mmCIF file of C-alpha atoms and ligand atoms in Angstrom:
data_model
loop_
_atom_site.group_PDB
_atom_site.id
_atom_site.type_symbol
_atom_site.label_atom_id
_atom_site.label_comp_id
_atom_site.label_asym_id
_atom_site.label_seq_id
_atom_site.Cartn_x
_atom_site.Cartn_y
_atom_site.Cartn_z
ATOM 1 C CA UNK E 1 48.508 -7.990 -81.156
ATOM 2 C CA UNK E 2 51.085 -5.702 -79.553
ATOM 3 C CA UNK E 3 53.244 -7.099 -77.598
ATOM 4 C CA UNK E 4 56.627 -6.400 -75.861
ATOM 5 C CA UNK E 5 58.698 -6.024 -72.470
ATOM 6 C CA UNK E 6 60.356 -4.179 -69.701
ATOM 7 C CA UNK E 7 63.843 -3.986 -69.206
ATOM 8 C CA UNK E 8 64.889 -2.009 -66.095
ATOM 9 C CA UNK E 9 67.767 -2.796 -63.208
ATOM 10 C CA UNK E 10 65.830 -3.300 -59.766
ATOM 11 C CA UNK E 11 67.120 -1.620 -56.575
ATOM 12 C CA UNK E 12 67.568 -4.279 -53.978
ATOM 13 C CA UNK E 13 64.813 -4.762 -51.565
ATOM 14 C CA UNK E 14 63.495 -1.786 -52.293
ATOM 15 C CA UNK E 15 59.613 -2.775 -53.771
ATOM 16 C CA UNK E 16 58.361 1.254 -53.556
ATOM 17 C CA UNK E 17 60.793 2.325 -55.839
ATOM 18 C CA UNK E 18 61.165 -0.696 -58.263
ATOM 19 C CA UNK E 19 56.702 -0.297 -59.062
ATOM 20 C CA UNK E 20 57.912 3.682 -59.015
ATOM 21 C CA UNK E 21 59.973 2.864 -61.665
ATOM 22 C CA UNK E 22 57.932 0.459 -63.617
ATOM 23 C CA UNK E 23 55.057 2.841 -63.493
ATOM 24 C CA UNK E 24 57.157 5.683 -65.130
ATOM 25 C CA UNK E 25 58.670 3.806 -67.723
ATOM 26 C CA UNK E 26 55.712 2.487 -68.916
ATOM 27 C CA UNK E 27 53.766 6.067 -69.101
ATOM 28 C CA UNK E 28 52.410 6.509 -72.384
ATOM 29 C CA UNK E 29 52.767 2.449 -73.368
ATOM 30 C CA UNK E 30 49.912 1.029 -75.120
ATOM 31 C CA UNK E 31 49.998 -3.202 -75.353
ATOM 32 C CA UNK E 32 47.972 -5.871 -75.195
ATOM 33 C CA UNK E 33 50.700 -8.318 -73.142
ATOM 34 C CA UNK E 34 54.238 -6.616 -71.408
ATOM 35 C CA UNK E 35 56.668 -8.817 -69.837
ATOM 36 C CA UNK E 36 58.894 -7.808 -66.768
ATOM 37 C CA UNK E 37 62.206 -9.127 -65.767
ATOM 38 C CA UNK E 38 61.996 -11.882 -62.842
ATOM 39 C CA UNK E 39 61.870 -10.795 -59.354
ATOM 40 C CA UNK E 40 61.144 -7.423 -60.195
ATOM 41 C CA UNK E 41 60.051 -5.900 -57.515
ATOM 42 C CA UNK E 42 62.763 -7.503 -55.012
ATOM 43 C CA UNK E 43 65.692 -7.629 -56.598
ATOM 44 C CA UNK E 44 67.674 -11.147 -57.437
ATOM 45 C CA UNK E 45 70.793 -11.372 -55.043
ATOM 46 C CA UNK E 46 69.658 -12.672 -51.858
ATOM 47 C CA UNK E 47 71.775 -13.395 -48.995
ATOM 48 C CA UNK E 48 69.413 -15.425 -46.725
ATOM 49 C CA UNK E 49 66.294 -17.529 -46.903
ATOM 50 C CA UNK E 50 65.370 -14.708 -43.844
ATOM 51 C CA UNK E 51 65.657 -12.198 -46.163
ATOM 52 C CA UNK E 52 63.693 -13.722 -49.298
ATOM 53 C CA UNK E 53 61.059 -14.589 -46.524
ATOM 54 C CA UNK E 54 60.476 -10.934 -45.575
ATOM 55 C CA UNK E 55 60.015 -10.036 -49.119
ATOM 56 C CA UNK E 56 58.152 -12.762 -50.230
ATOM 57 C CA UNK E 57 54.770 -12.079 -51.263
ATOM 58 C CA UNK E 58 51.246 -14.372 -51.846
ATOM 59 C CA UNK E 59 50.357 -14.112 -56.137
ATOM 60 C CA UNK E 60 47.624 -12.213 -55.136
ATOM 61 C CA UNK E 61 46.506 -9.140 -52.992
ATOM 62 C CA UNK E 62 49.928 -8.726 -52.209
ATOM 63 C CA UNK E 63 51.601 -4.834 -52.745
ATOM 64 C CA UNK E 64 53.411 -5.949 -55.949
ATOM 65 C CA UNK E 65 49.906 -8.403 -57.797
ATOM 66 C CA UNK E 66 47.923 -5.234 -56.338
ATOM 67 C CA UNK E 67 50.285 -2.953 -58.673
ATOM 68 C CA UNK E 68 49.984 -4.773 -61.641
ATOM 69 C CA UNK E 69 46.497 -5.424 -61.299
ATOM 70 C CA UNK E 70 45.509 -1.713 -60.894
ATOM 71 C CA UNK E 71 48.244 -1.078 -64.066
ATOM 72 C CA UNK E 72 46.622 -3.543 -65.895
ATOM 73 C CA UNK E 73 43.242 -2.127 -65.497
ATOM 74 C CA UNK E 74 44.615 1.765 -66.552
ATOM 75 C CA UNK E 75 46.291 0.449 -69.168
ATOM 76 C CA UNK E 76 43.713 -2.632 -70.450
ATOM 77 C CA UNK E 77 47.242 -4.483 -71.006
ATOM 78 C CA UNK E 78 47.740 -7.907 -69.417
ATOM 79 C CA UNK E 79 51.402 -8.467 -67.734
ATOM 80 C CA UNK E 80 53.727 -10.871 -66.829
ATOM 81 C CA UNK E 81 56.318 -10.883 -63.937
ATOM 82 C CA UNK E 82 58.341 -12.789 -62.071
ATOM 83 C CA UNK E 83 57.751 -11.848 -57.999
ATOM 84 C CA UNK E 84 59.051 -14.003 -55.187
ATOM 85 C CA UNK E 85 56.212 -16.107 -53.696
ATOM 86 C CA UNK E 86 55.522 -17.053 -50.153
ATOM 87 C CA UNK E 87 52.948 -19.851 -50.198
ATOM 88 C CA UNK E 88 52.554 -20.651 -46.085
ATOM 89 C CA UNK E 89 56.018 -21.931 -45.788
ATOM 90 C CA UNK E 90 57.223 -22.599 -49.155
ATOM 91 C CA UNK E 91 59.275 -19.923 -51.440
ATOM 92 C CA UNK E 92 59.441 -20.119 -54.890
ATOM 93 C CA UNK E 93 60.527 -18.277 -57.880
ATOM 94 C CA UNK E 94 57.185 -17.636 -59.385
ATOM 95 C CA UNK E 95 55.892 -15.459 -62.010
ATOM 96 C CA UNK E 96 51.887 -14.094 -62.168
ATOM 97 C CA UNK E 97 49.787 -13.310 -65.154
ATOM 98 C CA UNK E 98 47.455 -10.593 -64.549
ATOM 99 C CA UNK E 99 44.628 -9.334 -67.002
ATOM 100 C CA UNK E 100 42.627 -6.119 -66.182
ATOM 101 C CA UNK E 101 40.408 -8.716 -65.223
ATOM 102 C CA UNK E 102 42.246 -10.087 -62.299
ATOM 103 C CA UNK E 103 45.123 -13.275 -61.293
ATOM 104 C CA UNK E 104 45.058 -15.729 -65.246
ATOM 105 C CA UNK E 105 47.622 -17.933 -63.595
ATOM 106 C CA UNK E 106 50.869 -18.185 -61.675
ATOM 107 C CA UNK E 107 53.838 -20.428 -62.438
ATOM 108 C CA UNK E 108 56.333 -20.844 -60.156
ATOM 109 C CA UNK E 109 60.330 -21.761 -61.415
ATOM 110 C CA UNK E 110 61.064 -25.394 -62.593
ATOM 111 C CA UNK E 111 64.702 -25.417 -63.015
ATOM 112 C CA UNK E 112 66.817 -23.159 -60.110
ATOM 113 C CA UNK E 113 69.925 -21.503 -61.107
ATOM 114 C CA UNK E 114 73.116 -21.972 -58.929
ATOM 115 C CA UNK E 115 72.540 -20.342 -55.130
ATOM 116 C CA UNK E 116 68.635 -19.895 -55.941
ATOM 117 C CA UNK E 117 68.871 -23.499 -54.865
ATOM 118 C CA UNK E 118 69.746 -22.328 -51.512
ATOM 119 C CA UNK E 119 66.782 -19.946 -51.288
ATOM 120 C CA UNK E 120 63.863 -21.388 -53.158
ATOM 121 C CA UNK E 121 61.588 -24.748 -53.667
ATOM 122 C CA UNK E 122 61.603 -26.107 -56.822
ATOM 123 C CA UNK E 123 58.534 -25.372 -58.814
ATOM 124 C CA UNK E 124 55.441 -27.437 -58.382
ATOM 125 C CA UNK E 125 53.191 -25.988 -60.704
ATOM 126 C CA UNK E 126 54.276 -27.572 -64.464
ATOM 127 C CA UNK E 127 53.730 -26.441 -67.771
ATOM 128 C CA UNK E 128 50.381 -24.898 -68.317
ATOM 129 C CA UNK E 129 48.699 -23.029 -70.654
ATOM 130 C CA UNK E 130 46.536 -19.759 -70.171
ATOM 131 C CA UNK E 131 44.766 -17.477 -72.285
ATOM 132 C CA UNK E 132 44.002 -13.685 -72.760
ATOM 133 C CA UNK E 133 42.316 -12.581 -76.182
ATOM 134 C CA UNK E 134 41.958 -16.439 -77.023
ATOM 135 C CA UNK E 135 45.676 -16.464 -77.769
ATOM 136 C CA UNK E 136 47.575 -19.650 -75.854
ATOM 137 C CA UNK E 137 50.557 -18.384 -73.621
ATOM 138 C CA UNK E 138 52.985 -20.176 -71.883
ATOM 139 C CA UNK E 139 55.039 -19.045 -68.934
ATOM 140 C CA UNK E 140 59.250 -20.339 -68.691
ATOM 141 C CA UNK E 141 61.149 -18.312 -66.059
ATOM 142 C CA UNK E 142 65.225 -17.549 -66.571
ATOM 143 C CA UNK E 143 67.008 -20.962 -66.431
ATOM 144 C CA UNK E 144 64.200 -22.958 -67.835
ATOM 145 C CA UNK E 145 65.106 -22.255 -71.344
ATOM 146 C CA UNK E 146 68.459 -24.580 -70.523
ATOM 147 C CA UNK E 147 66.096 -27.334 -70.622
ATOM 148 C CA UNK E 148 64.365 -27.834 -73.673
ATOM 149 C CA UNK E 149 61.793 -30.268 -72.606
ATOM 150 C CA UNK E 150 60.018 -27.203 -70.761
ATOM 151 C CA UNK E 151 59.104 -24.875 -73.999
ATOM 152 C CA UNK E 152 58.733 -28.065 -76.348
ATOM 153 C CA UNK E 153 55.946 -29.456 -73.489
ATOM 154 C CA UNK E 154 54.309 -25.797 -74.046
ATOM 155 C CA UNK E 155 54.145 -25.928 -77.261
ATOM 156 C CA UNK E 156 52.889 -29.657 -77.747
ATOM 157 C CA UNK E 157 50.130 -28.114 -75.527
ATOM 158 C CA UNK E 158 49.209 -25.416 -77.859
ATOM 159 C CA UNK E 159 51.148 -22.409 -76.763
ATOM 160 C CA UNK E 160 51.468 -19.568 -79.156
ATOM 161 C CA UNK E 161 53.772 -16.982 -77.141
ATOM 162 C CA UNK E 162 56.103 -17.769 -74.652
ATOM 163 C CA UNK E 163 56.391 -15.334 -72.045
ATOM 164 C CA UNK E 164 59.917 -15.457 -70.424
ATOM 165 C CA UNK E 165 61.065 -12.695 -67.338
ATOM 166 C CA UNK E 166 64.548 -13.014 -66.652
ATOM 167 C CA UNK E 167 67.501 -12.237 -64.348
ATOM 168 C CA UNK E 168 70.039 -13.182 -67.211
ATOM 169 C CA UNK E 169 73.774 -13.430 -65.547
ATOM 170 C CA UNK E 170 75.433 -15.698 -68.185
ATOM 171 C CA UNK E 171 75.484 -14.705 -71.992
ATOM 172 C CA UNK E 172 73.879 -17.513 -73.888
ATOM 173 C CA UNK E 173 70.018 -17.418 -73.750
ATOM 174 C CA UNK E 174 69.473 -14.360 -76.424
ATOM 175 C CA UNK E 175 70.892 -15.966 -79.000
ATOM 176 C CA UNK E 176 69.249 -20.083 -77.675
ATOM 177 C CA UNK E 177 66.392 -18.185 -77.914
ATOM 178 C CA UNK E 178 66.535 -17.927 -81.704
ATOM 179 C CA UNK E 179 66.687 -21.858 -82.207
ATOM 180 C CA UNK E 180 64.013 -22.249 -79.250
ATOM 181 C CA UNK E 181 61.333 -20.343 -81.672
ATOM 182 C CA UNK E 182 62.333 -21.920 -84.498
ATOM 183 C CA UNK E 183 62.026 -25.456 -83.487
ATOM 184 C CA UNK E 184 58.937 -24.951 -81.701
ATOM 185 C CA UNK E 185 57.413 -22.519 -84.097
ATOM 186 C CA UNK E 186 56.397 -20.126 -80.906
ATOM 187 C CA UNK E 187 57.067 -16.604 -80.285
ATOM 188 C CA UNK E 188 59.286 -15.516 -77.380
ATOM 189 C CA UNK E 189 58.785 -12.859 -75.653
ATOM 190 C CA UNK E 190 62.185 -12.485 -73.427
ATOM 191 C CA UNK E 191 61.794 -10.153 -70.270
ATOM 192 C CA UNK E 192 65.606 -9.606 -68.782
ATOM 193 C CA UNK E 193 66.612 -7.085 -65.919
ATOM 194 C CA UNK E 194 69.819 -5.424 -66.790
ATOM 195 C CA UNK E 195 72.331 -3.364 -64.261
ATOM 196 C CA UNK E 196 74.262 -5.282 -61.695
ATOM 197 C CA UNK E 197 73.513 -6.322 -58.278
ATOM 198 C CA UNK E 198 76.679 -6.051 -55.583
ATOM 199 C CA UNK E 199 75.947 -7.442 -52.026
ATOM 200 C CA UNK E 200 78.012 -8.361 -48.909
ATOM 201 C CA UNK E 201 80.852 -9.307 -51.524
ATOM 202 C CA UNK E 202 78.111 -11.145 -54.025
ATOM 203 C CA UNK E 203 78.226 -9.361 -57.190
ATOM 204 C CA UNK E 204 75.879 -10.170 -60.073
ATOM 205 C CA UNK E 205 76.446 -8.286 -63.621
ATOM 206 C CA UNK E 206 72.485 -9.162 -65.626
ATOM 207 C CA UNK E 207 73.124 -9.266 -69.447
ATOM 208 C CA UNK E 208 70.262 -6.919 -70.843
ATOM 209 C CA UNK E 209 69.505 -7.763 -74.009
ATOM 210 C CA UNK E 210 65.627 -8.446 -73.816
ATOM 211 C CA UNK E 211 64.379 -9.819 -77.031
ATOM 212 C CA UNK E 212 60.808 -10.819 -78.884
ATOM 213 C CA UNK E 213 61.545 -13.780 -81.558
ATOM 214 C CA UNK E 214 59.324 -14.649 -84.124
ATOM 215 C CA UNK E 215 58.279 -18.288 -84.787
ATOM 216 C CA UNK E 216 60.800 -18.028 -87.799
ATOM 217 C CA UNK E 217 63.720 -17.332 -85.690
ATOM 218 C CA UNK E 218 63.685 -13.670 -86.836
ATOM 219 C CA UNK E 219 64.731 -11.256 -83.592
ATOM 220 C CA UNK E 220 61.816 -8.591 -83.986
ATOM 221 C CA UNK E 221 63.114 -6.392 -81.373
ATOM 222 C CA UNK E 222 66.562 -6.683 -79.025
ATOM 223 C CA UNK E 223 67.915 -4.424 -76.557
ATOM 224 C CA UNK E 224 71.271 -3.233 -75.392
ATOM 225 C CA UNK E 225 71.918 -2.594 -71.417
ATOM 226 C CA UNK E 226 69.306 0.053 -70.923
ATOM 227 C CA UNK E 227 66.450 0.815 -69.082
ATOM 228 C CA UNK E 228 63.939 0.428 -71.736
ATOM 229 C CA UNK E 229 60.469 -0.558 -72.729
ATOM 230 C CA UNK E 230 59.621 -2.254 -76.733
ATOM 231 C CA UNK E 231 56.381 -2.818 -78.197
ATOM 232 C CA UNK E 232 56.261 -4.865 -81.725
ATOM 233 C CA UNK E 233 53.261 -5.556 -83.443
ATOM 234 C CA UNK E 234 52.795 -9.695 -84.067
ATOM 235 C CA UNK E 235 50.287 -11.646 -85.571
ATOM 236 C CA UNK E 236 50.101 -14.735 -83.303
ATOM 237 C CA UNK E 237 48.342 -17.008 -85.400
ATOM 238 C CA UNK E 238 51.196 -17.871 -87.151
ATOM 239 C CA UNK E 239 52.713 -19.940 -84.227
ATOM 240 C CA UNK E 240 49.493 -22.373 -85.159
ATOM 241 C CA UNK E 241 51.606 -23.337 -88.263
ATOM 242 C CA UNK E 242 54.124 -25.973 -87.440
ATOM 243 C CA UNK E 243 54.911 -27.340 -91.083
ATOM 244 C CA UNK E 244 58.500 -26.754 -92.445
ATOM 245 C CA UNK E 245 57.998 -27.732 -95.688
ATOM 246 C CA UNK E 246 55.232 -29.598 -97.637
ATOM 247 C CA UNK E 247 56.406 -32.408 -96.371
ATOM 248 C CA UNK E 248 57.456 -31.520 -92.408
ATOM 249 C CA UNK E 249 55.578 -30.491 -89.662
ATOM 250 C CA UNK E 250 57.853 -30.306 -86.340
ATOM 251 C CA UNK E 251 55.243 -31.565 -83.992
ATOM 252 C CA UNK E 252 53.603 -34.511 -85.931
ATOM 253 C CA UNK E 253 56.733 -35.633 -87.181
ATOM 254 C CA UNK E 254 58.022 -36.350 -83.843
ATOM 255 C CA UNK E 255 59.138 -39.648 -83.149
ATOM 256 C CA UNK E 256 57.879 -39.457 -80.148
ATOM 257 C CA UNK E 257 58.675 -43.667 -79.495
ATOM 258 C CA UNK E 258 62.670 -43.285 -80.135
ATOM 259 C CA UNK E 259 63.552 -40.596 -77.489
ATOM 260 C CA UNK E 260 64.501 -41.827 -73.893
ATOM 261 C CA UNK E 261 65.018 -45.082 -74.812
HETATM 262 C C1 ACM S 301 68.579 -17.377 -63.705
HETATM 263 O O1 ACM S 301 67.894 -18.395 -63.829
HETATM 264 N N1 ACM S 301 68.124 -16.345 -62.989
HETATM 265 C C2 ACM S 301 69.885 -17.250 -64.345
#
């Protein structure tokens, strides 16, 4: 299965020119699942709950879940991407998966990072799993990989590929990431914006660095700072394999009855 992401730096507010720029960089791509950063379309550094509200969109038939959708039909490639959802008066940091064949699922942002707090609802939705090509996929947003709980619940429930869009500010998920795959046995497909965001004396500086990780801990592919799309080639079935050794496998050996004690 090929698999990969899109790392670009998102113009403020500006939704015509962010899809303008996702469509060209993605011009002679050919994958079965791409990843884009969080809040692509929008931007990340809001100033206002007013302002989030008049970008906010509904996960589908909205301009940016109408975009992917017709992408995802041209290019028979199912995405992932974080968008900022309006559902009647609630926003949330929410991401959508979209097959050629229309909405798989949407998960909206567990754990808020620093002002987002000011801006968005916590997400509702949980941990789920959906599937495309009868491979499992689970769906973290940005600050959710602080919390382990959130990719170990995914991948007690089966999932096989994390998908992960980002708006990266601090430098320490890239490398988590490594010890994330390994102790869940997933693979991790990391989807971060890079460039830097400066508004009414707000400035936010996005780390790059975009990453797929293999359920061995091995970094496949990572990026730099640019604009930039990857493709690898990964066999997902090996994320069904959970045993260490002969003698360890890291879900059944859980012990599940010592923890929170
Ligand atoms: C983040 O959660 N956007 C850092």
């Amino acid at each position: 299965m090929k698999v990969g992401f899109l790392q670009f730096s998102p113009v403020f507010g500006d939704k015509n020119k962010n899809l303008a720029t996702v469509e060209k960089l993605l011009r002679g791509v050919d994958a079965d699942i791409i990843v884009l950063p969080e809040l692509f379309s929008t931007g990340y550094t809001f100033l206002s709950k007013e302002e989030v509200t008049k970008l906010a969109e509904p996960g589908v038939q909205s301009e940016t879940s109408n975009f992917i959708l017709s992408l995802s039909k041209e290019k028979n490639c199912c995405f992932a991407y974080g968008f900022a959802e309006k559902d009647n008066q609630h926003l949330y940091d929410s991401m959508a998966l979209i097959s050629p064949d229309g909405l798989i699922g949407v998960y909206r942002k567990a754990h808020l990072f620093f002002e987002e707090k000011k801006f968005f609802q916590p997400g509702d939705t949980g941990f789920h799993i959906f599937e495309y090509k009868n491979v499992k996929l689970g769906m973290l947003i940005c600050f959710d990989w602080i919390y382990p709980e959130a990719m170990r619940t995914l991948s007690i429930k089966g999932a096989q590929i994390i998908l992960h869009p980002a708006n990266l500010v601090t430098p320490y998920c890239p490398d988590a990431m490594i010890t994330r795959a390994l102790e869940n046995r997933v693979f991790i497909i990391l989807a971060n914006r890079c460039g830097e965001e400066e508004r009414n004396g707000k400035n936010n500086k996005f780390i790059g660095q975009s990453e797929v990780v293999s359920p061995q801990g091995k970094i496949l592919v990572r990026v730099g700072q640019e604009e930039c799309v990857k493709i690898v080639d990964i066999d997902p079935s090996l994320a069904l394999n959970k045993k260490f050794n002969q003698y360890n496998d890291l879900l059944i050996d859980r012990r599940e009855h010592l923890y929170f004690r």
